[in-house]
Short mmCIF file of C-alpha atoms and ligand atoms in Angstrom, two decimals:
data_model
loop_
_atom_site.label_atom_id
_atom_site.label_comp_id
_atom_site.label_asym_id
_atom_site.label_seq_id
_atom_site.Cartn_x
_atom_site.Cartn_y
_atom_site.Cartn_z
CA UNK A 1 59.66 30.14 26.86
CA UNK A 2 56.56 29.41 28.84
CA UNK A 3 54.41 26.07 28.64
CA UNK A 4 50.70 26.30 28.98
CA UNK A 5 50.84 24.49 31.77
CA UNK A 6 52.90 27.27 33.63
CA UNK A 7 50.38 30.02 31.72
CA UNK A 8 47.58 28.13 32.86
CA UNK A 9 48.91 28.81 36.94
CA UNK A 10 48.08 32.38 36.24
CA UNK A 11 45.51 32.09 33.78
CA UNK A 12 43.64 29.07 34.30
CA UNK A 13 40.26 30.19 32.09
CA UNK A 14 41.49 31.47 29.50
CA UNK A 15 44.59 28.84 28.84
CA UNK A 16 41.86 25.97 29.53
CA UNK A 17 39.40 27.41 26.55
CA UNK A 18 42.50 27.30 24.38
CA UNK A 19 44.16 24.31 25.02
CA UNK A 20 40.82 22.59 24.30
CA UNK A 21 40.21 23.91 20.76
CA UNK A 22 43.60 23.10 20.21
CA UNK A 23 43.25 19.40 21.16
CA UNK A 24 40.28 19.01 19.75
CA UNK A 25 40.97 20.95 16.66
CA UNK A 26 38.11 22.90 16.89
CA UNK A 27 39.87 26.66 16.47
CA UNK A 28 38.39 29.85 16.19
CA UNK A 29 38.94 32.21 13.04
CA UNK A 30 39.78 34.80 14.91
CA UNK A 31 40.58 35.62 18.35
CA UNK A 32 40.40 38.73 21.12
CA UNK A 33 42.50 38.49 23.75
CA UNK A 34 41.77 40.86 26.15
CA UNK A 35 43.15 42.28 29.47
CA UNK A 36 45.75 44.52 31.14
CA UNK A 37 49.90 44.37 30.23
CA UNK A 38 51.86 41.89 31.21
CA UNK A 39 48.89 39.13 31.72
CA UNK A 40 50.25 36.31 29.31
CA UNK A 41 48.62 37.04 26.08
CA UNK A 42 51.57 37.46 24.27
CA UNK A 43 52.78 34.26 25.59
CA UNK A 44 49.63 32.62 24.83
CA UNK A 45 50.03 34.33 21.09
CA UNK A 46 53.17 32.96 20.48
CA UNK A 47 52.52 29.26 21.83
CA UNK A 48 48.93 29.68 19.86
CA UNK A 49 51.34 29.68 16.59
CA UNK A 50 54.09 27.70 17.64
CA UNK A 51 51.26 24.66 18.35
CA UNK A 52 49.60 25.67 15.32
CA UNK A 53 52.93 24.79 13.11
CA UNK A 54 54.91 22.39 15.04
CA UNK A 55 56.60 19.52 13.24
CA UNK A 56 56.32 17.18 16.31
CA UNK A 57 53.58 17.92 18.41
CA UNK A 58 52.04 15.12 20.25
CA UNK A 59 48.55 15.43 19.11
CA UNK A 60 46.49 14.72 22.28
CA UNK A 61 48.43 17.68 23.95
CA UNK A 62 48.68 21.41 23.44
CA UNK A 63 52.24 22.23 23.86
CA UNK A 64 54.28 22.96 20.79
CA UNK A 65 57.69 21.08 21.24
CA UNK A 66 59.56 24.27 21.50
CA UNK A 67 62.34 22.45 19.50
CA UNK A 68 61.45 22.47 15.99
CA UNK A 69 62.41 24.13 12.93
CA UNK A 70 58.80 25.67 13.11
CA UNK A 71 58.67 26.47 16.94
CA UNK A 72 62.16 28.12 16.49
CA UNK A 73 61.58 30.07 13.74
CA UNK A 74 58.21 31.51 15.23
CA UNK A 75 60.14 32.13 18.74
CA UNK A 76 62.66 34.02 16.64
CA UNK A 77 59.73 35.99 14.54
CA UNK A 78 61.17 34.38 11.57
CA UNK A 79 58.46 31.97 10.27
CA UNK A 80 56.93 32.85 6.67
CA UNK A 81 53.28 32.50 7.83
CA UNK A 82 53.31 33.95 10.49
CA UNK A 83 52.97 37.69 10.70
CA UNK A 84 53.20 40.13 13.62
CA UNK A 85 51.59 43.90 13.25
CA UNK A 86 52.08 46.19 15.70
CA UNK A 87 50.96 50.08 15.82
CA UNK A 88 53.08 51.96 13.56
CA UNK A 89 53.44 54.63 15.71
CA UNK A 90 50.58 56.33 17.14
CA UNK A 91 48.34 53.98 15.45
CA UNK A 92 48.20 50.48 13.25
CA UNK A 93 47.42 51.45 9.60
CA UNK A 94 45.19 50.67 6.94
CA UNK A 95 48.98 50.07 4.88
CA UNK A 96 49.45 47.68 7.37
CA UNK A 97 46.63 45.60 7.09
CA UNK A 98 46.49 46.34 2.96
CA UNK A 99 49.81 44.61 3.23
CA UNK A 100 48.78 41.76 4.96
CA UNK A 101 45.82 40.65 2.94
CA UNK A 102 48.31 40.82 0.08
CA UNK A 103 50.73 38.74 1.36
CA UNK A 104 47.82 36.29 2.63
CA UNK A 105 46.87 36.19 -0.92
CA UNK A 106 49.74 34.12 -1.87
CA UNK A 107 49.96 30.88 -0.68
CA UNK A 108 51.65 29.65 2.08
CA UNK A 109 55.71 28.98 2.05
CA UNK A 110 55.86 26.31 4.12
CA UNK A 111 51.60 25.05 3.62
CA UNK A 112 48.68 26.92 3.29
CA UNK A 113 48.26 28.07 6.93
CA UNK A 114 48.67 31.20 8.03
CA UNK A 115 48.35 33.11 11.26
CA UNK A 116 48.33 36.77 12.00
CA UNK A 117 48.57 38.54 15.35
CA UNK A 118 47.59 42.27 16.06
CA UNK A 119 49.39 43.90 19.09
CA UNK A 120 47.31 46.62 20.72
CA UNK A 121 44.18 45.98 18.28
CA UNK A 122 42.65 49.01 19.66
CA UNK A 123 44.77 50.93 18.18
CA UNK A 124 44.04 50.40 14.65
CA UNK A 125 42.39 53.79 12.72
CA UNK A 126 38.66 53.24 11.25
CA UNK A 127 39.95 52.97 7.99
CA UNK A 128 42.52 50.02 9.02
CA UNK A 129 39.65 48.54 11.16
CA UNK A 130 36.90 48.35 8.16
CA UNK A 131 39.72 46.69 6.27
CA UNK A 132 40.18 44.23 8.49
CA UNK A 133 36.64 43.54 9.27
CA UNK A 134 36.44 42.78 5.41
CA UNK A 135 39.36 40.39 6.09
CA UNK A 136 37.41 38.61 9.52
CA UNK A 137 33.79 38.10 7.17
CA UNK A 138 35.71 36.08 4.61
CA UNK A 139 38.11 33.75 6.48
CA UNK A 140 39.71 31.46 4.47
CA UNK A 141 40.00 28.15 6.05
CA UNK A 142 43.04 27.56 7.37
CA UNK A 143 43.77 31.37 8.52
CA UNK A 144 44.09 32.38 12.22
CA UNK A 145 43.47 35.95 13.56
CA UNK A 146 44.53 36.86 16.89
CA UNK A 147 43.82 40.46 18.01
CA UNK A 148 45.46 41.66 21.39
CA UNK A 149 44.10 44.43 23.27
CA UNK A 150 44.20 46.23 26.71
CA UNK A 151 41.32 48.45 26.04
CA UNK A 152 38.44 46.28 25.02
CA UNK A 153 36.07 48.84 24.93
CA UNK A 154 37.85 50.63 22.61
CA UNK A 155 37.51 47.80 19.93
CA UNK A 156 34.73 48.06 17.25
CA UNK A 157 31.75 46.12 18.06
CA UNK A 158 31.50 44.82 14.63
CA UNK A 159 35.12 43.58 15.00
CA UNK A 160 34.15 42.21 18.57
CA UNK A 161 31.45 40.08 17.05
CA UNK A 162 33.59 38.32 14.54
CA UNK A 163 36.27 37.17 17.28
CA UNK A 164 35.94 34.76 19.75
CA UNK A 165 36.63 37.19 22.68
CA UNK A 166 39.37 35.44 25.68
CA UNK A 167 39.60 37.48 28.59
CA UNK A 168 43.11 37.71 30.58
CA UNK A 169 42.52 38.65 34.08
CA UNK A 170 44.60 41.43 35.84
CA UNK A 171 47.44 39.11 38.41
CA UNK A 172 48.21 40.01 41.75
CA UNK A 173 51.32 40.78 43.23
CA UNK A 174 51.68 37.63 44.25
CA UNK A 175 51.75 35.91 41.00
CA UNK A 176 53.58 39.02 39.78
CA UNK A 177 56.55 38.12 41.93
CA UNK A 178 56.55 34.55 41.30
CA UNK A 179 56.61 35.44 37.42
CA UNK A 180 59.44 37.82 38.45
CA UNK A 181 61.46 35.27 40.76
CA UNK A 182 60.91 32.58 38.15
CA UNK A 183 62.86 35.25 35.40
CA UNK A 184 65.97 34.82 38.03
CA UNK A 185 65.12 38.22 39.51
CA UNK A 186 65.96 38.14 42.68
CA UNK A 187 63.25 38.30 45.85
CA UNK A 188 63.86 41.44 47.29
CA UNK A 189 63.49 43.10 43.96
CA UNK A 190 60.71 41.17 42.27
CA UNK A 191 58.98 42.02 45.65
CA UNK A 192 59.33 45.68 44.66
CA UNK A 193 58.64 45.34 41.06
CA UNK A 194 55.80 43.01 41.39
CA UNK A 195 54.03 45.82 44.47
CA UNK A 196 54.71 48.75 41.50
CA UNK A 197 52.81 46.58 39.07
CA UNK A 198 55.41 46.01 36.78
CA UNK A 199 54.87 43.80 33.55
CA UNK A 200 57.91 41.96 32.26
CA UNK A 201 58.66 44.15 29.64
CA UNK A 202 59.24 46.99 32.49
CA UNK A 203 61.41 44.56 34.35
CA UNK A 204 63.66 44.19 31.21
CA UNK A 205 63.79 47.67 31.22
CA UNK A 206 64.13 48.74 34.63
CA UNK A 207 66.58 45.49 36.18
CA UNK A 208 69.70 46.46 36.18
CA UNK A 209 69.28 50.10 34.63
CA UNK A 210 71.32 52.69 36.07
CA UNK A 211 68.33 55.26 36.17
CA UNK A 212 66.36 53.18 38.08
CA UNK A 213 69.10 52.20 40.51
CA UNK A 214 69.44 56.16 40.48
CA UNK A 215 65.63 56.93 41.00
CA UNK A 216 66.02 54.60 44.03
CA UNK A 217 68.57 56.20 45.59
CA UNK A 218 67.46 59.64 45.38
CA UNK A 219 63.92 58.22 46.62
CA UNK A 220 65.43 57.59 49.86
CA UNK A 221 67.60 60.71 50.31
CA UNK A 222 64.55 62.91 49.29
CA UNK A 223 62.59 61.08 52.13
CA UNK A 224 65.52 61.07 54.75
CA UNK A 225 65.50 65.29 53.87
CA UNK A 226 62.06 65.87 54.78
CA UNK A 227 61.95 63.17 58.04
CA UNK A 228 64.95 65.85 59.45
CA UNK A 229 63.62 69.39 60.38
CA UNK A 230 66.72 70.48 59.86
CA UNK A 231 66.74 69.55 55.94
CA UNK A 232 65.99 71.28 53.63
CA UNK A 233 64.07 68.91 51.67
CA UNK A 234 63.31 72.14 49.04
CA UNK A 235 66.69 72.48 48.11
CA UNK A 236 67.34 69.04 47.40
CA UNK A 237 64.29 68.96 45.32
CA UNK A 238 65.37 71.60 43.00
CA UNK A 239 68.68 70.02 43.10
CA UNK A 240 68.28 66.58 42.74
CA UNK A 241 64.97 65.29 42.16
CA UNK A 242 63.68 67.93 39.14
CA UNK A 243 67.46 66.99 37.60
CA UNK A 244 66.81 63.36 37.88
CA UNK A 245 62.96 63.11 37.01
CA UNK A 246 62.02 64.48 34.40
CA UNK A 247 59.93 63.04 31.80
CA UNK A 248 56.25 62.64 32.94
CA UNK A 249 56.18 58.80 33.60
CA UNK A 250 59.64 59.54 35.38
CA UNK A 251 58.47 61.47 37.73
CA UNK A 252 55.00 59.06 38.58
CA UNK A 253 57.56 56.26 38.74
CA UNK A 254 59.73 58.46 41.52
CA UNK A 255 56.20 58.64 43.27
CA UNK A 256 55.36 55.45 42.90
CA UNK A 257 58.10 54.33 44.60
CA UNK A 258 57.49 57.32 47.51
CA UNK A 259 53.92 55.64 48.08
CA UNK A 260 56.10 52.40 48.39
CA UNK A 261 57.92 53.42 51.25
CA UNK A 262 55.80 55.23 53.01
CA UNK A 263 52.55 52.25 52.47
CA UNK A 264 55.46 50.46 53.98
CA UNK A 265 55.43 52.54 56.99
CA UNK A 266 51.99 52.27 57.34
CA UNK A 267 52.09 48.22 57.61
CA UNK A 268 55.48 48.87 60.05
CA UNK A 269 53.10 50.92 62.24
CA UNK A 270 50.48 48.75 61.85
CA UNK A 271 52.43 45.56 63.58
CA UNK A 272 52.10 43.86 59.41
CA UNK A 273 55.53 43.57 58.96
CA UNK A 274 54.77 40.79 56.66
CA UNK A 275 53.28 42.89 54.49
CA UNK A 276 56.63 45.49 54.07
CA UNK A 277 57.54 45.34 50.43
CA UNK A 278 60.92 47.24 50.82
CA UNK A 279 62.86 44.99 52.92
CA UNK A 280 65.92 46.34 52.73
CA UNK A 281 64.49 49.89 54.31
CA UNK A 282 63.37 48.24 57.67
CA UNK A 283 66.25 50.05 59.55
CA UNK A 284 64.57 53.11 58.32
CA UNK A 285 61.21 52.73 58.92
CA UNK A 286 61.96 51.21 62.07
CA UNK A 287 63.76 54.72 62.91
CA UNK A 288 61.08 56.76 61.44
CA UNK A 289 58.10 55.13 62.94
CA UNK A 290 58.95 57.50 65.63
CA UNK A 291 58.91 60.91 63.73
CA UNK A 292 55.95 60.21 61.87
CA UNK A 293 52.56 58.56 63.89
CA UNK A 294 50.58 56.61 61.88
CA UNK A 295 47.68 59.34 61.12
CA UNK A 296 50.56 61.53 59.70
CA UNK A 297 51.97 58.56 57.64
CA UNK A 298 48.01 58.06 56.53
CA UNK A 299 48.03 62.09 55.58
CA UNK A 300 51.19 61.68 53.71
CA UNK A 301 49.81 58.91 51.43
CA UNK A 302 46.82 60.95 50.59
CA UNK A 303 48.98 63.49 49.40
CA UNK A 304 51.13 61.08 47.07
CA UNK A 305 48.20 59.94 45.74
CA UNK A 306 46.68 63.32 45.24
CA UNK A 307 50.12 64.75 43.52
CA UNK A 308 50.00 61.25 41.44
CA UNK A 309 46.56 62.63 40.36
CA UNK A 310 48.04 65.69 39.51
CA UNK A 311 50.72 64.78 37.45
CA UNK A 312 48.49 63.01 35.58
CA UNK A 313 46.20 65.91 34.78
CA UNK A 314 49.12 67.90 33.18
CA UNK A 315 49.82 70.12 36.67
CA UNK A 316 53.52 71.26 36.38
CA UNK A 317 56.01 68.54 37.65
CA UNK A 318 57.72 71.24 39.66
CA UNK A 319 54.66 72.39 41.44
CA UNK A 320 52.97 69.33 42.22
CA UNK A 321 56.06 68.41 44.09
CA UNK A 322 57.11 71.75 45.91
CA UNK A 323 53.67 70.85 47.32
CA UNK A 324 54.46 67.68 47.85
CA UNK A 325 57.20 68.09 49.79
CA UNK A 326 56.11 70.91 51.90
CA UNK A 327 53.67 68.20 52.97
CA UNK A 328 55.63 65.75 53.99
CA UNK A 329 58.25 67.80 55.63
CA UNK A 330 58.77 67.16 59.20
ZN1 ZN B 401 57.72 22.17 17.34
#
């Protein structure tokens, strides 16, 4: 579990504003906290309600003691009053949030406190949201709302106003792969993880999965095809590559990491070798700096990012990356 203070290293506004109404007990009745994935709000969520209950807190600080029968039974999503909703789905419900204001309308288990958090607030239907908003106009006292979103903009304004709004910035690969490093992943990989803008949910998924070790692998063999006329990088796309990618955010992924290696080239050229994310391919791009110049390697991330584009507007997987790879074919 994270502290504030470590939150507050990548967040510094928006952990300050909260620490202070939690010391000086001056709390909101509801809270927005806004910003991309994987930018601490969660975090800040869960220590929010694990403060909020803790047996033992010291009272001029705002770290829960992380030991309690209240801070462990929050950690573990077990605590009676306090209640996690997430989209059912596509969407959150108006069910859900029926069934929240009826179990608010008991009292509380353990006191009369109660906190509720909404994952991906944006995603509630208008029927869910009106609900709600009659919920925010008539707070009881002792009732904490915290609504999470990525897409602000996509929130009701009516619901805005009621919320004291707590913006979570994007963090930079930097701070990505100290976050990373600090989860025991190790450098070289965090490096890579952090540079494809990876939250730590994708990290859980990705580290150590045998697809991704996969995707990696058959990354570099596509690119050592098409850096050898006598490949036939075609072949091996049909072969290989449509076999291995082929969900939608599979195959951006796959081109994600393309872009990697080939930015990386771009920096090798470039004399920035401090800047190479994939460490372990300097061998390669050493080697390859020679078959493609640097206005070729420029060309060749224009048309990444152009097939990235196109994958993203629906155009067929397997023609977006015939053309792809007739591209980048030496
Ligand atoms: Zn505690």
């Amino acid at each position: 579990m994270e502290t504030w203070e470590q939150l507050r290293d990548v967040q510094p506004v928006a952990t300050r504003m909260l620490q202070n109404s939690i010391v000086k007990n001056r709390m909101a009745h509801a809270y927005l906290f806004h910003g991309p994935k994987g930018t601490g709000k969660q975090n800040a969520s869960l220590l929010f309600a694990m403060r909020y209950f803790c047996e033992s807190a010291d009272p001029q600080s705002s770290e829960p003691c992380g030991s309690c029968r209240s801070c462990k039974r929050i950690q573990s999503g077990n605590h009676p009053d306090v209640h996690w909703i997430e989209p059912d789905g596509q969407s959150i419900k108006k069910d859900q949030i029926e069934f929240l204001q009826k179990e608010f309308t008991y009292t509380g288990l353990e006191s009369n406190q109660k906190i509720y958090i909404l994952s991906e607030a944006d995603k509630m239907t208008t029927n869910a949201a009106n609900r709600l908003l009659k919920f925010l106009e008539e707070p009881s006292q002792q009732t904490v709302a915290i609504l999470m979103t990525e897409n602000v903009g996509s929130v009701l304004n009516t619901i805005l106003s009621r919320c004291q709004r707590i913006q979570f910035h994007a963090l930079n690969d930097d701070d990505l792969y100290q976050q990373f490093v600090e989860q025991g992943i190790p450098e070289t990989t965090a490096k890579m993880f952090a540079a494809l803008n990876f939250d730590l949910a994708d990290v859980e998924t990705y580290n150590q999965d045998s697809w991704f070790a996969e995707a990696r692998k058959i990354v570099i063999q596509l690119i050592d095809k098409v850096m050898n006329p006598k490949e036939e990088g075609y072949l091996f796309l049909h072969q290989v590559w449509l076999q291995h990618f082929q969900e939608r955010h599979q195959h951006e992924l796959g081109i994600d990491l393309l872009l990697l290696w080939y930015q990386d080239l771009m920096s090798y050229h470039l004399g920035r070798q401090d800047r190479i994310v994939l460490i372990d391919q300097t061998d390669r791009l050493k080697q390859f700096q020679y078959t493609v110049s640097l206005q070729e390697t420029k060309a060749c991330v224009y048309e990444l990012l152009q097939t990235k584009r196109k994958i993203a507007y629906n155009v067929h997987n397997t023609l977006a990356m015939e053309h792809l790879v007739l591209q980048l074919q030496r």
